[in-house]
Each structure stands twice: as structure tokens, then as C-alpha cells.
Short mmCIF file of C-alpha atoms and ligand atoms in Angstrom, two decimals:
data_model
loop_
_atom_site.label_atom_id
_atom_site.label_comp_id
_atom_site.label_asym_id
_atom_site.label_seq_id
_atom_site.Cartn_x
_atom_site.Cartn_y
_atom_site.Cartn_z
CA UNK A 22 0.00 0.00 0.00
CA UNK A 23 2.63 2.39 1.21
CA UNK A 24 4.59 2.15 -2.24
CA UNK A 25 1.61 2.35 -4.08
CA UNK A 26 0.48 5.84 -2.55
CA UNK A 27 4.26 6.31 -3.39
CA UNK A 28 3.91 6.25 -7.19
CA UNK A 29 0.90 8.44 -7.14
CA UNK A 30 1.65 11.94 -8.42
CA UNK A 31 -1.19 13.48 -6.15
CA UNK A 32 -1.92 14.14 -2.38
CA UNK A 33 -2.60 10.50 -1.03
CA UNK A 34 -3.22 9.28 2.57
CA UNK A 35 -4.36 6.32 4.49
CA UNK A 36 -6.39 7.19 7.60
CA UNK A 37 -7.57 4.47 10.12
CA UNK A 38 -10.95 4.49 11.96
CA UNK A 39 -9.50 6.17 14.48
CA UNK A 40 -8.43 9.22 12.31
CA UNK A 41 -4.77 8.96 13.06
CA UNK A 42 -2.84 9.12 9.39
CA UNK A 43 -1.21 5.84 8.94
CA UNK A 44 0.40 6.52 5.48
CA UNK A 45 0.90 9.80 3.74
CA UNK A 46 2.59 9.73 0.41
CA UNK A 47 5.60 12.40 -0.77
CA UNK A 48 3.13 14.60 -2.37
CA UNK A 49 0.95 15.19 0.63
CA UNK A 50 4.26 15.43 3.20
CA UNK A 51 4.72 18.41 0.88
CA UNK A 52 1.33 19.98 1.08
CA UNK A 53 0.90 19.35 4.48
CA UNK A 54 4.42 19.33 5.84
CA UNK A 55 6.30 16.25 7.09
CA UNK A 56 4.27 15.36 10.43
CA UNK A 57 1.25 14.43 9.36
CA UNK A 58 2.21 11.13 8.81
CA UNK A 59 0.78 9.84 12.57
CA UNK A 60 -1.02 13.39 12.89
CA UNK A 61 -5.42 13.24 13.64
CA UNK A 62 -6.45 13.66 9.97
CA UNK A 63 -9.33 16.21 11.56
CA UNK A 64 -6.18 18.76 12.71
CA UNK A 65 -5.30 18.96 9.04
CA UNK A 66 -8.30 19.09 7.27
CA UNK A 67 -9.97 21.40 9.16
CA UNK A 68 -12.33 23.50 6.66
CA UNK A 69 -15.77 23.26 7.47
CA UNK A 70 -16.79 21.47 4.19
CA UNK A 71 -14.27 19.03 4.57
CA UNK A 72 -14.26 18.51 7.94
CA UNK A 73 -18.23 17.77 7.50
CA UNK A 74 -17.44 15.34 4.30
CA UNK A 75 -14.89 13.93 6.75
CA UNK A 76 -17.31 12.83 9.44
CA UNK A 77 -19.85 11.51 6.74
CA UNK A 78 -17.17 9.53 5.34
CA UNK A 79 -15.82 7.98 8.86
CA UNK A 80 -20.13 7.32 9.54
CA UNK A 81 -20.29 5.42 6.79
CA UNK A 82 -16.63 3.60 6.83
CA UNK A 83 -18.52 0.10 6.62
CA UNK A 84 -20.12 1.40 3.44
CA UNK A 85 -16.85 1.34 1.49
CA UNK A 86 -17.23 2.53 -2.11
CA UNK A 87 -19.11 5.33 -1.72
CA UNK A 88 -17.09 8.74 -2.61
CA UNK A 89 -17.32 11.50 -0.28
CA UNK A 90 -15.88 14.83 -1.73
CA UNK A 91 -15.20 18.14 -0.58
CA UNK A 92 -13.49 21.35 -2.10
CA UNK A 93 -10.90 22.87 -0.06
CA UNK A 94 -9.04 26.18 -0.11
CA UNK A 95 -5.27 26.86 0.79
CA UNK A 96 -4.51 30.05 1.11
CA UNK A 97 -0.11 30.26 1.17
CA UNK A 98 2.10 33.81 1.18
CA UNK A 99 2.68 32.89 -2.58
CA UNK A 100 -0.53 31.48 -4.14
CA UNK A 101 -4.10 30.08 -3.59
CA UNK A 102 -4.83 26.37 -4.58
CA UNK A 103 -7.95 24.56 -4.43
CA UNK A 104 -8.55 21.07 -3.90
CA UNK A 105 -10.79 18.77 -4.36
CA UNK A 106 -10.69 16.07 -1.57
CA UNK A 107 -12.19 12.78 -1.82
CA UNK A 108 -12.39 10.17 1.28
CA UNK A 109 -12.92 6.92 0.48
CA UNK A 110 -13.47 3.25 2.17
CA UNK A 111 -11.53 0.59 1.78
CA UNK A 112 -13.22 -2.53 0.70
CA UNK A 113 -13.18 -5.54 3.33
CA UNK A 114 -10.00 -7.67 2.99
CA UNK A 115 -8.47 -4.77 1.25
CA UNK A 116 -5.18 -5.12 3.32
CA UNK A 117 -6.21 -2.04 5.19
CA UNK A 118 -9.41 -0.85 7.26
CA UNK A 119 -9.94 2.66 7.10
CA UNK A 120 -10.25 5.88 4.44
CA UNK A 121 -8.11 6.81 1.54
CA UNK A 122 -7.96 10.07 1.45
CA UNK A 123 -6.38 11.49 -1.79
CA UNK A 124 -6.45 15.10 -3.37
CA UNK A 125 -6.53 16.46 -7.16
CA UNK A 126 -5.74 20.45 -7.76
CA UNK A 127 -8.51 21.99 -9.34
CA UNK A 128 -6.92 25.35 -9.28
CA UNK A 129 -6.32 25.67 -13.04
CA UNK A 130 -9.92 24.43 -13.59
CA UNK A 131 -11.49 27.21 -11.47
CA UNK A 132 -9.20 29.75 -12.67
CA UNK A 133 -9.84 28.93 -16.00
CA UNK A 134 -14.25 28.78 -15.16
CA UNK A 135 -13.72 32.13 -14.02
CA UNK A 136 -11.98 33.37 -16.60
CA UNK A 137 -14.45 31.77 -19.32
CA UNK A 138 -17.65 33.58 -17.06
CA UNK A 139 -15.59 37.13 -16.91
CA UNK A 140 -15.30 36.84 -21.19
CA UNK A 141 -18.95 36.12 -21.06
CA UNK A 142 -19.79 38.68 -18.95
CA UNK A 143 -17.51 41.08 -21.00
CA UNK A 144 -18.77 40.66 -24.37
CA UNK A 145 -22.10 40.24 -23.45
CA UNK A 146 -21.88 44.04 -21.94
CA UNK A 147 -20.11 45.28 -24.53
CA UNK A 148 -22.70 44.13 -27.36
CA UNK A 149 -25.93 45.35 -25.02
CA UNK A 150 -24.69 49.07 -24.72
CA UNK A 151 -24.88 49.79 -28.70
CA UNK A 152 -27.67 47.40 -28.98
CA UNK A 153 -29.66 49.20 -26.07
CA UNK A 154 -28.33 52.28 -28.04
CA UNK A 155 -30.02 51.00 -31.45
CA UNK A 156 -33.14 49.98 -29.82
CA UNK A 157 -33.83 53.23 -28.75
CA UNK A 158 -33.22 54.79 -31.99
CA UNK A 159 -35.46 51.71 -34.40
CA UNK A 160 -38.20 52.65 -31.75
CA UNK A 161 -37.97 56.60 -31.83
CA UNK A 162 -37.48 56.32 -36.08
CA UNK A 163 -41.10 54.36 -35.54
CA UNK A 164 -42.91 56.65 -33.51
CA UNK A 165 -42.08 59.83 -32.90
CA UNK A 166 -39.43 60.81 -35.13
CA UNK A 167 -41.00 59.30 -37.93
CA UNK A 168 -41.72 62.20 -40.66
CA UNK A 169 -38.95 64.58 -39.21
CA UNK A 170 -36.07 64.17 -42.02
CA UNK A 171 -33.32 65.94 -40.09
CA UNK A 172 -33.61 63.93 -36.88
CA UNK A 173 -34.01 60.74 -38.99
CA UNK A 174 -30.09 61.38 -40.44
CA UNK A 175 -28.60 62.42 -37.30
CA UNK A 176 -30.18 58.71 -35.69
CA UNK A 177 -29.05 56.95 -38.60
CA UNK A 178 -25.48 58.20 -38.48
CA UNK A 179 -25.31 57.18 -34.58
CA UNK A 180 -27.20 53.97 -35.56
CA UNK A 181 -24.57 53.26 -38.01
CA UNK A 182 -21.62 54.27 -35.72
CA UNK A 183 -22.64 51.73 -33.19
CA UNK A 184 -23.52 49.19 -35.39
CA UNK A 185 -19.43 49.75 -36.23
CA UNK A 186 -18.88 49.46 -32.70
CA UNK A 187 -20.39 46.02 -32.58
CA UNK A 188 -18.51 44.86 -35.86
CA UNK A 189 -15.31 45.47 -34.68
CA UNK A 190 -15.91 43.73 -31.53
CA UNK A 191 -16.79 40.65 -33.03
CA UNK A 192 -14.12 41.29 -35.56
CA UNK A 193 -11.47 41.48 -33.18
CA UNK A 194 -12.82 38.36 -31.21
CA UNK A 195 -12.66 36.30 -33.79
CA UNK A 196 -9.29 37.80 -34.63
CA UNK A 197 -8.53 36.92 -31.03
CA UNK A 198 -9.82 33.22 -30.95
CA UNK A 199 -7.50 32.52 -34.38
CA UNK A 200 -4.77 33.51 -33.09
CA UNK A 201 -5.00 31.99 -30.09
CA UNK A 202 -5.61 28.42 -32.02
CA UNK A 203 -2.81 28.97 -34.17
CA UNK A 204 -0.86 29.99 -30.90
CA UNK A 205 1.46 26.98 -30.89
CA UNK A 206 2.70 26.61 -34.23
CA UNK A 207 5.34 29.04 -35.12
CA UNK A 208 4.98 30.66 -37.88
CA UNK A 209 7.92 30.40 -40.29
CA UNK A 210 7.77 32.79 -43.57
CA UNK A 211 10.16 35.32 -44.33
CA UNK A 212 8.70 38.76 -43.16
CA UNK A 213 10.59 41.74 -44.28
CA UNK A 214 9.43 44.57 -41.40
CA UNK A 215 10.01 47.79 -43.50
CA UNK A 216 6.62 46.52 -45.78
CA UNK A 217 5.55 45.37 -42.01
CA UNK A 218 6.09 49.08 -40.79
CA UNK A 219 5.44 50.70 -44.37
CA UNK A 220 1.81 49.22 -45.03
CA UNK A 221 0.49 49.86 -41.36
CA UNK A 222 1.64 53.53 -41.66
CA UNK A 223 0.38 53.54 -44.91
CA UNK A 224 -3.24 52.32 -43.56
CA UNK A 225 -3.43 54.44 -40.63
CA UNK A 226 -2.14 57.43 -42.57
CA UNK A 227 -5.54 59.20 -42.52
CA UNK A 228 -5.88 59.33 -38.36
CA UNK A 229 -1.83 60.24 -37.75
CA UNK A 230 -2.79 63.07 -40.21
CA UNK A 231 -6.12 63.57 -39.14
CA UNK A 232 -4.46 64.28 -35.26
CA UNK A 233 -1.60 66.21 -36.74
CA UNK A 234 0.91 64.12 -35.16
CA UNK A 235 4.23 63.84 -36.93
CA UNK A 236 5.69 60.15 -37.52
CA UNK A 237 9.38 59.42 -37.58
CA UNK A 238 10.34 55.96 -38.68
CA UNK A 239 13.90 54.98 -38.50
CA UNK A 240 14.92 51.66 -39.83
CA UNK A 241 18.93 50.61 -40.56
CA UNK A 242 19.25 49.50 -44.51
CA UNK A 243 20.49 45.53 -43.40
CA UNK A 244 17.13 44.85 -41.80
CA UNK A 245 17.19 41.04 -41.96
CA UNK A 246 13.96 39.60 -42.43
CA UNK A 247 12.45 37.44 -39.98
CA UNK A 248 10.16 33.90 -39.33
CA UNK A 249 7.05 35.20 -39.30
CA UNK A 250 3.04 35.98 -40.54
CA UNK A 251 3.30 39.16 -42.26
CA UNK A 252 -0.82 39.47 -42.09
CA UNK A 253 -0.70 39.24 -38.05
CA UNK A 254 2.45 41.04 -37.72
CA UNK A 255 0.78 43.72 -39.49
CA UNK A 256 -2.12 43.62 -36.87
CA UNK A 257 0.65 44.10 -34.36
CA UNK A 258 1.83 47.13 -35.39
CA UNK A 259 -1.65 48.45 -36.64
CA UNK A 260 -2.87 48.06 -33.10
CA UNK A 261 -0.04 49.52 -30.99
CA UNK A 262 0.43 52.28 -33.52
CA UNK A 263 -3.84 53.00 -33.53
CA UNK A 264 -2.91 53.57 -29.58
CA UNK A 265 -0.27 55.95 -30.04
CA UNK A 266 -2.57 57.96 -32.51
CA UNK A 267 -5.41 57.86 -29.84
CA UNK A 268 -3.82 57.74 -26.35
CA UNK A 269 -0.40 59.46 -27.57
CA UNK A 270 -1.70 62.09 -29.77
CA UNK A 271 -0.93 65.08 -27.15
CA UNK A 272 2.93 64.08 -27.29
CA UNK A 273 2.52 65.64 -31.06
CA UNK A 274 5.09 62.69 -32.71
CA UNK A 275 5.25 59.60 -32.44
CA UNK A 276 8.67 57.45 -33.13
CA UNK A 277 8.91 53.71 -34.56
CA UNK A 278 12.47 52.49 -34.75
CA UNK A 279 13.89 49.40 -35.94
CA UNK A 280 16.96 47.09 -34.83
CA UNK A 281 18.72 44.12 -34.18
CA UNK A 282 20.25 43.09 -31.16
CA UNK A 283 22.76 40.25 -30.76
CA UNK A 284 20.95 38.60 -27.72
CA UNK A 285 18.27 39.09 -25.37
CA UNK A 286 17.65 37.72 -21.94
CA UNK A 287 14.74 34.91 -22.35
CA UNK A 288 15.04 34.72 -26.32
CA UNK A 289 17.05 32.62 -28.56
CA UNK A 290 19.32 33.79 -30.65
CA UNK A 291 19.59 37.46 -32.25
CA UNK A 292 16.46 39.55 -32.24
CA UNK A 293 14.42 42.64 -33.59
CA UNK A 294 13.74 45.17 -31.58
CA UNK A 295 10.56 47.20 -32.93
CA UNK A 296 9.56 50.27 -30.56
CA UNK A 297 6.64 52.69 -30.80
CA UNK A 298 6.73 55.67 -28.91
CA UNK A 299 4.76 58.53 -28.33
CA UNK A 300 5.37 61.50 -26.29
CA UNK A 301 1.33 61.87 -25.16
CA UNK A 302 -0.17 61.26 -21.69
CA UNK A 303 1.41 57.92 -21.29
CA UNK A 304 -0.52 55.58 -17.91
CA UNK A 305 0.07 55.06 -14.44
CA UNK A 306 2.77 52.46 -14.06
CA UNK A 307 0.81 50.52 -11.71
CA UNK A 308 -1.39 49.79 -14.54
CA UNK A 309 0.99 48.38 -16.92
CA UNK A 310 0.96 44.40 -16.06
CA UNK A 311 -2.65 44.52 -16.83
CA UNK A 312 -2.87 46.52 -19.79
CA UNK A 313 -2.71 43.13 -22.21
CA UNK A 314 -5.64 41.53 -20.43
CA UNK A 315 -8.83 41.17 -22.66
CA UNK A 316 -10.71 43.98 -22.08
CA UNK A 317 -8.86 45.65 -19.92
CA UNK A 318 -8.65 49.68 -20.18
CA UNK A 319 -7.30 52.36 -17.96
CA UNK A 320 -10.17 55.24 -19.21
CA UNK A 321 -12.94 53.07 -19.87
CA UNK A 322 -15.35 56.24 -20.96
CA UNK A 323 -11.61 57.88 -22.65
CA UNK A 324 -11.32 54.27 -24.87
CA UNK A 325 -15.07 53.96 -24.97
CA UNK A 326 -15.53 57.71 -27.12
CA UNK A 327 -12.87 56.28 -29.75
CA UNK A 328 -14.58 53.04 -29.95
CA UNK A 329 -12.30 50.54 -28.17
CA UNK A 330 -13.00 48.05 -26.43
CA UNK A 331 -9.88 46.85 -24.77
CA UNK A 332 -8.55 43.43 -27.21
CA UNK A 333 -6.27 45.33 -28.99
CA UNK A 334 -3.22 44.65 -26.50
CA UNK A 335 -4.54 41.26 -25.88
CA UNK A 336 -4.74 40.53 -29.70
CA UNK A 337 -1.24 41.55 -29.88
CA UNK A 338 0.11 39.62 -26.88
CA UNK A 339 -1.20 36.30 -28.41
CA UNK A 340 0.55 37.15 -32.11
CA UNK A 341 3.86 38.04 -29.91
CA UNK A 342 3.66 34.96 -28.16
CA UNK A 343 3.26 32.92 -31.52
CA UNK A 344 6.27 34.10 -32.86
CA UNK A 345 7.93 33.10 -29.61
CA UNK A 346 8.63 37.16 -28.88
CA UNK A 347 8.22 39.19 -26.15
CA UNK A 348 6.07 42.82 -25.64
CA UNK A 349 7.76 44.96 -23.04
CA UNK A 350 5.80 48.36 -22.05
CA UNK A 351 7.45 50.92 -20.50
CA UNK A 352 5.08 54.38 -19.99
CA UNK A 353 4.38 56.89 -17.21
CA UNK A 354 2.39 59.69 -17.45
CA UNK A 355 5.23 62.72 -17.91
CA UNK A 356 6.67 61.01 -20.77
CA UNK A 357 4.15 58.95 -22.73
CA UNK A 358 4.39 55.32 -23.89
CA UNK A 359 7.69 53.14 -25.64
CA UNK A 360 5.82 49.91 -26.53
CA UNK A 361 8.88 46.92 -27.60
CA UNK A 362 7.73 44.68 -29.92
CA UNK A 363 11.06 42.06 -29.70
CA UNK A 364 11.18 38.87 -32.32
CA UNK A 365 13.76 36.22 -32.59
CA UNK A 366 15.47 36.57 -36.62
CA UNK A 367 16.07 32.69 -36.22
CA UNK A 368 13.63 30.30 -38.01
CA UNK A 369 12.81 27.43 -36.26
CA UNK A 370 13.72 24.15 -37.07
CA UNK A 371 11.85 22.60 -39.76
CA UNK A 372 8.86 20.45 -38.62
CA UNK A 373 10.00 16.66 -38.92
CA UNK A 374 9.33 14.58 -41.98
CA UNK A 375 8.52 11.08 -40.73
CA UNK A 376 9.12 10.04 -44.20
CA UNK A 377 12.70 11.71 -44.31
CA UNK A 378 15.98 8.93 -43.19
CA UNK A 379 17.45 12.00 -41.44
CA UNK A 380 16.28 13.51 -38.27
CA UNK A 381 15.70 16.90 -38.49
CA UNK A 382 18.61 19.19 -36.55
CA UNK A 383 18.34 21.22 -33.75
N1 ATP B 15 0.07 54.46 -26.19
C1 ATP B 15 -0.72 54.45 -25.13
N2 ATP B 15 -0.74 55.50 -24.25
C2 ATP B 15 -1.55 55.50 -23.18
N3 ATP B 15 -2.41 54.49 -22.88
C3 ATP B 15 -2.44 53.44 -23.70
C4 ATP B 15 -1.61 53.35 -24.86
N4 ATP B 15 -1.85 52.17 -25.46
C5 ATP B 15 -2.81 51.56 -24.72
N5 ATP B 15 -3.17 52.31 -23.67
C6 ATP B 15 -4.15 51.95 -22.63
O1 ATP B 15 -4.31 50.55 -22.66
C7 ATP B 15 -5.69 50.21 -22.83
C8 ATP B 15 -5.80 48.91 -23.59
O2 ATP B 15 -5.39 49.09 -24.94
P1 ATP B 15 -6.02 48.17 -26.06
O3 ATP B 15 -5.40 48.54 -27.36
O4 ATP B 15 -5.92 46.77 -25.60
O5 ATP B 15 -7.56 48.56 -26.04
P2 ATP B 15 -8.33 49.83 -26.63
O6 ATP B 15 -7.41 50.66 -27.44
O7 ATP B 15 -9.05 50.46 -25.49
O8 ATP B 15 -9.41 49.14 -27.57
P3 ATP B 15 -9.17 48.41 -28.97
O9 ATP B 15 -7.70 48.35 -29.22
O10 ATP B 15 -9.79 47.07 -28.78
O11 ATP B 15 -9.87 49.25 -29.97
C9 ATP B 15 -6.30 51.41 -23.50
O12 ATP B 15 -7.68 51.50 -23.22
C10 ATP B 15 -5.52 52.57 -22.89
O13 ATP B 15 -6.09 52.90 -21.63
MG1 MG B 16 -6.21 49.69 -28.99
#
């Protein structure tokens, strides 16, 4: 018994009908620290749910093969896990008379329930403001407004605005969800990051005019090109460029330089360094670790009025990550915002041909 518990990866324990731990394996000496091995069970799992499931389970220890389970919560300095605990009876002649008690982390599971019920709840109140906002309009263009011409174009040019709104939203959630499938295979094609840099200025030419802002590219002539999807890297720059034009715009120029560097802590090999910078009101650094979660904006009503909703950052995150990169932001709110895109210039190693003699090299 005691080796078997041994092998199992989990939190296991054998605890006899007098609740005194006969047998705990390595993973639960580690959880619970090295004496509870001939410790009362009922000291150590002490939460009220469990303790309950605990007494259930020792009531009905001639009943063996009946699951009794209980979620627990273990707060440490570092972290929060969750557990789920089960206590179960042995059979009769089972080399052993008492409960096996064994836990299984749910942590991940619940974190990632939570996070699934926050996107809900995100999207779904993102789509009902411009649809409350086009309800309102459909109903006055019925009743009341229904023979006066001048209010009928003003509601139709809000009308279409949000209906915008809730295009690009789904747009960029989609946008979102394919990246994130294609999120572990690298993408390999050349990508030459002056047409990168050149067609994303080139598209958002009309707002960096539109806000007067000045643009200053500066690229060295022996940019290599690197492993990449030109379509997404595009999106990258599109996105943290749109923010410079809209959050930047009072720093009156915004910079985008190029270059490689030999080597960079956490990457392999020699990488490019793409920053944007503007000079405008830049954010709180306190704000900055969150600023590539979905949805997340530091002037909700400020990103709301230029028709954000928050993905942008996120969206970009995700690409980064695909091409193995890393985003580092650096702003405060004297000197504006240097957004680093950084991307390995190595391919990676060609997927292996199971019909090729050779294996591929590293
Ligand atoms: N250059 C910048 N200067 C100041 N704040 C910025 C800058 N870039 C991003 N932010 C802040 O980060 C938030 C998140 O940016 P993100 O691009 O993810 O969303 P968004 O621009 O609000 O909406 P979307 O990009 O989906 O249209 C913004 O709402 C803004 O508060
Ligand atoms: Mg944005």
C-alpha cells in the first residue's frame, strides 16, 4: 500500500478508523508538511466542508465505495490552490481498514471557469450598450421621429456608428480566438518589417494626419527579415500604432524604430527590436501588467468615445507569443508610452518529416 500511494503523483493518505494518518505519500508530506504522517487527519483538514465530508465519510466507513468529496481552499504567502478532496473506504480484505484520502488540484480548472464567465460577462456588456443604443433609436425612427427628415439622419449616423462598434468587436474576437488556435505553431515565412512598418503607416495614414501628429520611422538599410506571418504582424503594429494615434496624440510625434540586437535575456538567438513611442499622456505604471488583459482599459469612458473596447493589447500579446517574442511596455504619465515589440530573426527548425531517413537538426 505504502509504495503504491508512493507512485501516485497526487496528495494521497491512508487514515484508520480512528483518524490517526497511517500513510501519507511524498506529495501530501509536501502539502501538508512532514508530520502528518501519525497526525489526527481532523487537525489537518480542518475546513468546514471538509471537515463535515470527513465525518460523513468515517459514519459510513462500513459502506466502502461510496465517494465522499469536498473542495478545499489553501490560502499560502505565494498562491491560492484549491482542492478537491475525496475520502474513500476501503473494501473488506483490502489489506487495510480505514479511508483513503487522496487530493486532485482543481486550481487551473477554477481559474480557468472564471476566466471563461468574466469573457462572457464582457462581451455580453459590450454588445448590449450599442444594442440598447439601437433599440432606442429603431423605436424613436417608428414613432415619434417618424416624418422629421433631419432627426431621422442624425439617428441613422449614430445607428450606423454603433452598429461599427459592434462589428469590430466581433471582428477582433474572432481575430482573437484565431490567433490563439494557431498559438502553438510558429509561424515560419520570411517577413521583411520595412513593408511590415510601411503598409500599417500607410493604412493608418488618414488618423496620424487627421491628429496632426508627426511620424518618424527609423529603420537601418540591413534589416534582416524574420520567421514570421506578415498578415498578423501587421495587426501588431496596426494596433499599438492605432494607440499611439489615440492615447499618444498630445505628445505631437510619435517614433517607430527598428533594430537588431545580438541577444536578449529569455530569447534565442539574435532579435528585432521594434519600438513605438509617443510623447502623449502615457498611464500610471501601476497599470501596466494589466494593460494586455482582454478587455482591460485604464479610461474606460476615454477608450469607450474612440470606440475601443480593450482586445487590442490582448490581440497583440497572443501574435507576440506565436512568434515566440516578447512585448515589453514601459510608460508613465510625464513622458508617454515606448511599446517593444522584440522577435527572434532565427527560423525554427523545420517540422520533422517522418518520411525523411534524417532527423531533423536542432
Ligand atoms: N500608447 C498608449 N498611451 C496610453 N495608454 C495606452 C496606450 N496604449 C494603450 N493604452 C491603454 O491601454 C488600454 C488597452 O489598450 P487596447 O489597445 O488593448 O484597447 P483599446 O485601445 O481600449 O481598444 P481596442 O484596441 O480594442 O480598440 C487602452 O484603453 C488605454 O487605456
Ligand atoms: Mg487599442
Amino acid at each position: 500500500m505504502r509504495a503504491l500511494i508512493d507512485a501516485l503523483p497526487e496528495p494521497v493518505m491512508l487514515v484508520a478508523r480512528n483518524g490517526v494518518v497511517q500513510a501519507a505519500n511524498q506529495a501530501a508530506a509536501d502539502l501538508f508538511g512532514p508530520h502528518i504522517q501519525g497526525a489526527r487527519v481532523r487537525a489537518y483538514l480542518r475546513q468546514p466542508e471538509v471537515a463535515a465530508m470527513l465525518e460523513g465519510a468515517f459514519a459510513l466507513i462500513d459502506d466502502p465505495g461510496r465517494p465522499h468529496a469536498a473542495r478545499m481552499v489553501i490560502t499560502e504567502p505565494a498562491a491560492e490552490t484549491t482542492w478537491q478532496v475525496t475520502a474513500r473506504a476501503l473494501p473488506p480484505g483490502a489489506g487495510f481498514a480505514g479511508l483513503v484520502i487522496s487530493l486532485h488540484d482543481i486550481s487551473h480548472r477554477e481559474a480557468a471557469e472564471a476566466q471563461r464567465r468574466d469573457f462572457v460577462a464582457n462581451v455580453s456588456h459590450e454588445l448590449r450598450s450599442p444594442l440598447t443604443v439601437l433599440t432606442g433609436f429603431i423605436e424613436t425612427l417608428q414613432g415619434a421621429a417618424a416624418r422629421d427628415e433631419h432627426a431621422r439622419q442624425e439617428f441613422l449616423d449614430i445607428m450606423a456608428r454603433e452598429a461599427a462598434r459592434m462589428t469590430g468587436l466581433v471582428q477582433d474576437l474572432l481575430s482573437l480566438s484565431r490567433v490563439e488556435a494557431s498559438e502553438r505553431i510558429r509561424p515560419r515565412d520570411p517577413v521583411a518589417m520595412d513593408d511590415v512598418l510601411r503598409a500599417t503607416i500607410a493604412a493608418l495614414r488618414p488618423q496620424i494626419d487627421g491628429a496632426g501628429l508627426a511620424l518618424d520611422l527609423t529603420l537601418p538599410d540591413d534589416l534582416p527579415s524574420i520567421p514570421g506571418d506578415h498578415d498578423q504582424l501587421v495587426q501588431v503594429f496596426h494596433n499599438l500604432l492605432e494607440n499611439a494615434v489615440k492615447y499618444g496624440g498630445a505628445g505631437g510625434r510619435i517614433d517607430i524604430s527598428g533594430r537588431v540586437l545580438r541577444a536578449c535575456p529569455g530569447l534565442e538567438g539574435p532579435v528585432l527590436r521594434v519600438s513605438v513611442t509617443d510623447h502623449g499622456d502615457g498611464v500610471d505604471p501601476i497599470h501596466i501588467p494589466r494593460l494586455t488583459e482582454r478587455f482591460y482599459r485604464v479610461d474606460r469612458a476615454r477608450s469607450r468615445d474612440q470606440g475601443g473596447t480593450g482586445l487590442g493589447l490582448a490581440i497583440v500579446k497572443h501574435i507576440i507569443n506565436r512568434h515566440r517574442g516578447r512585448l515589453v511596455i514601459r510608460s508613465n504619465p510625464e513622458t508617454g508610452s515606448t511599446f517593444e515589440v522584440l522577435l527572434p530573426c532565427t527560423a525554427p527548425a523545420p517540422p520533422h518529416d517522418p518520411g525523411s531517413a534524417t532527423p531533423p537538426s536542432r
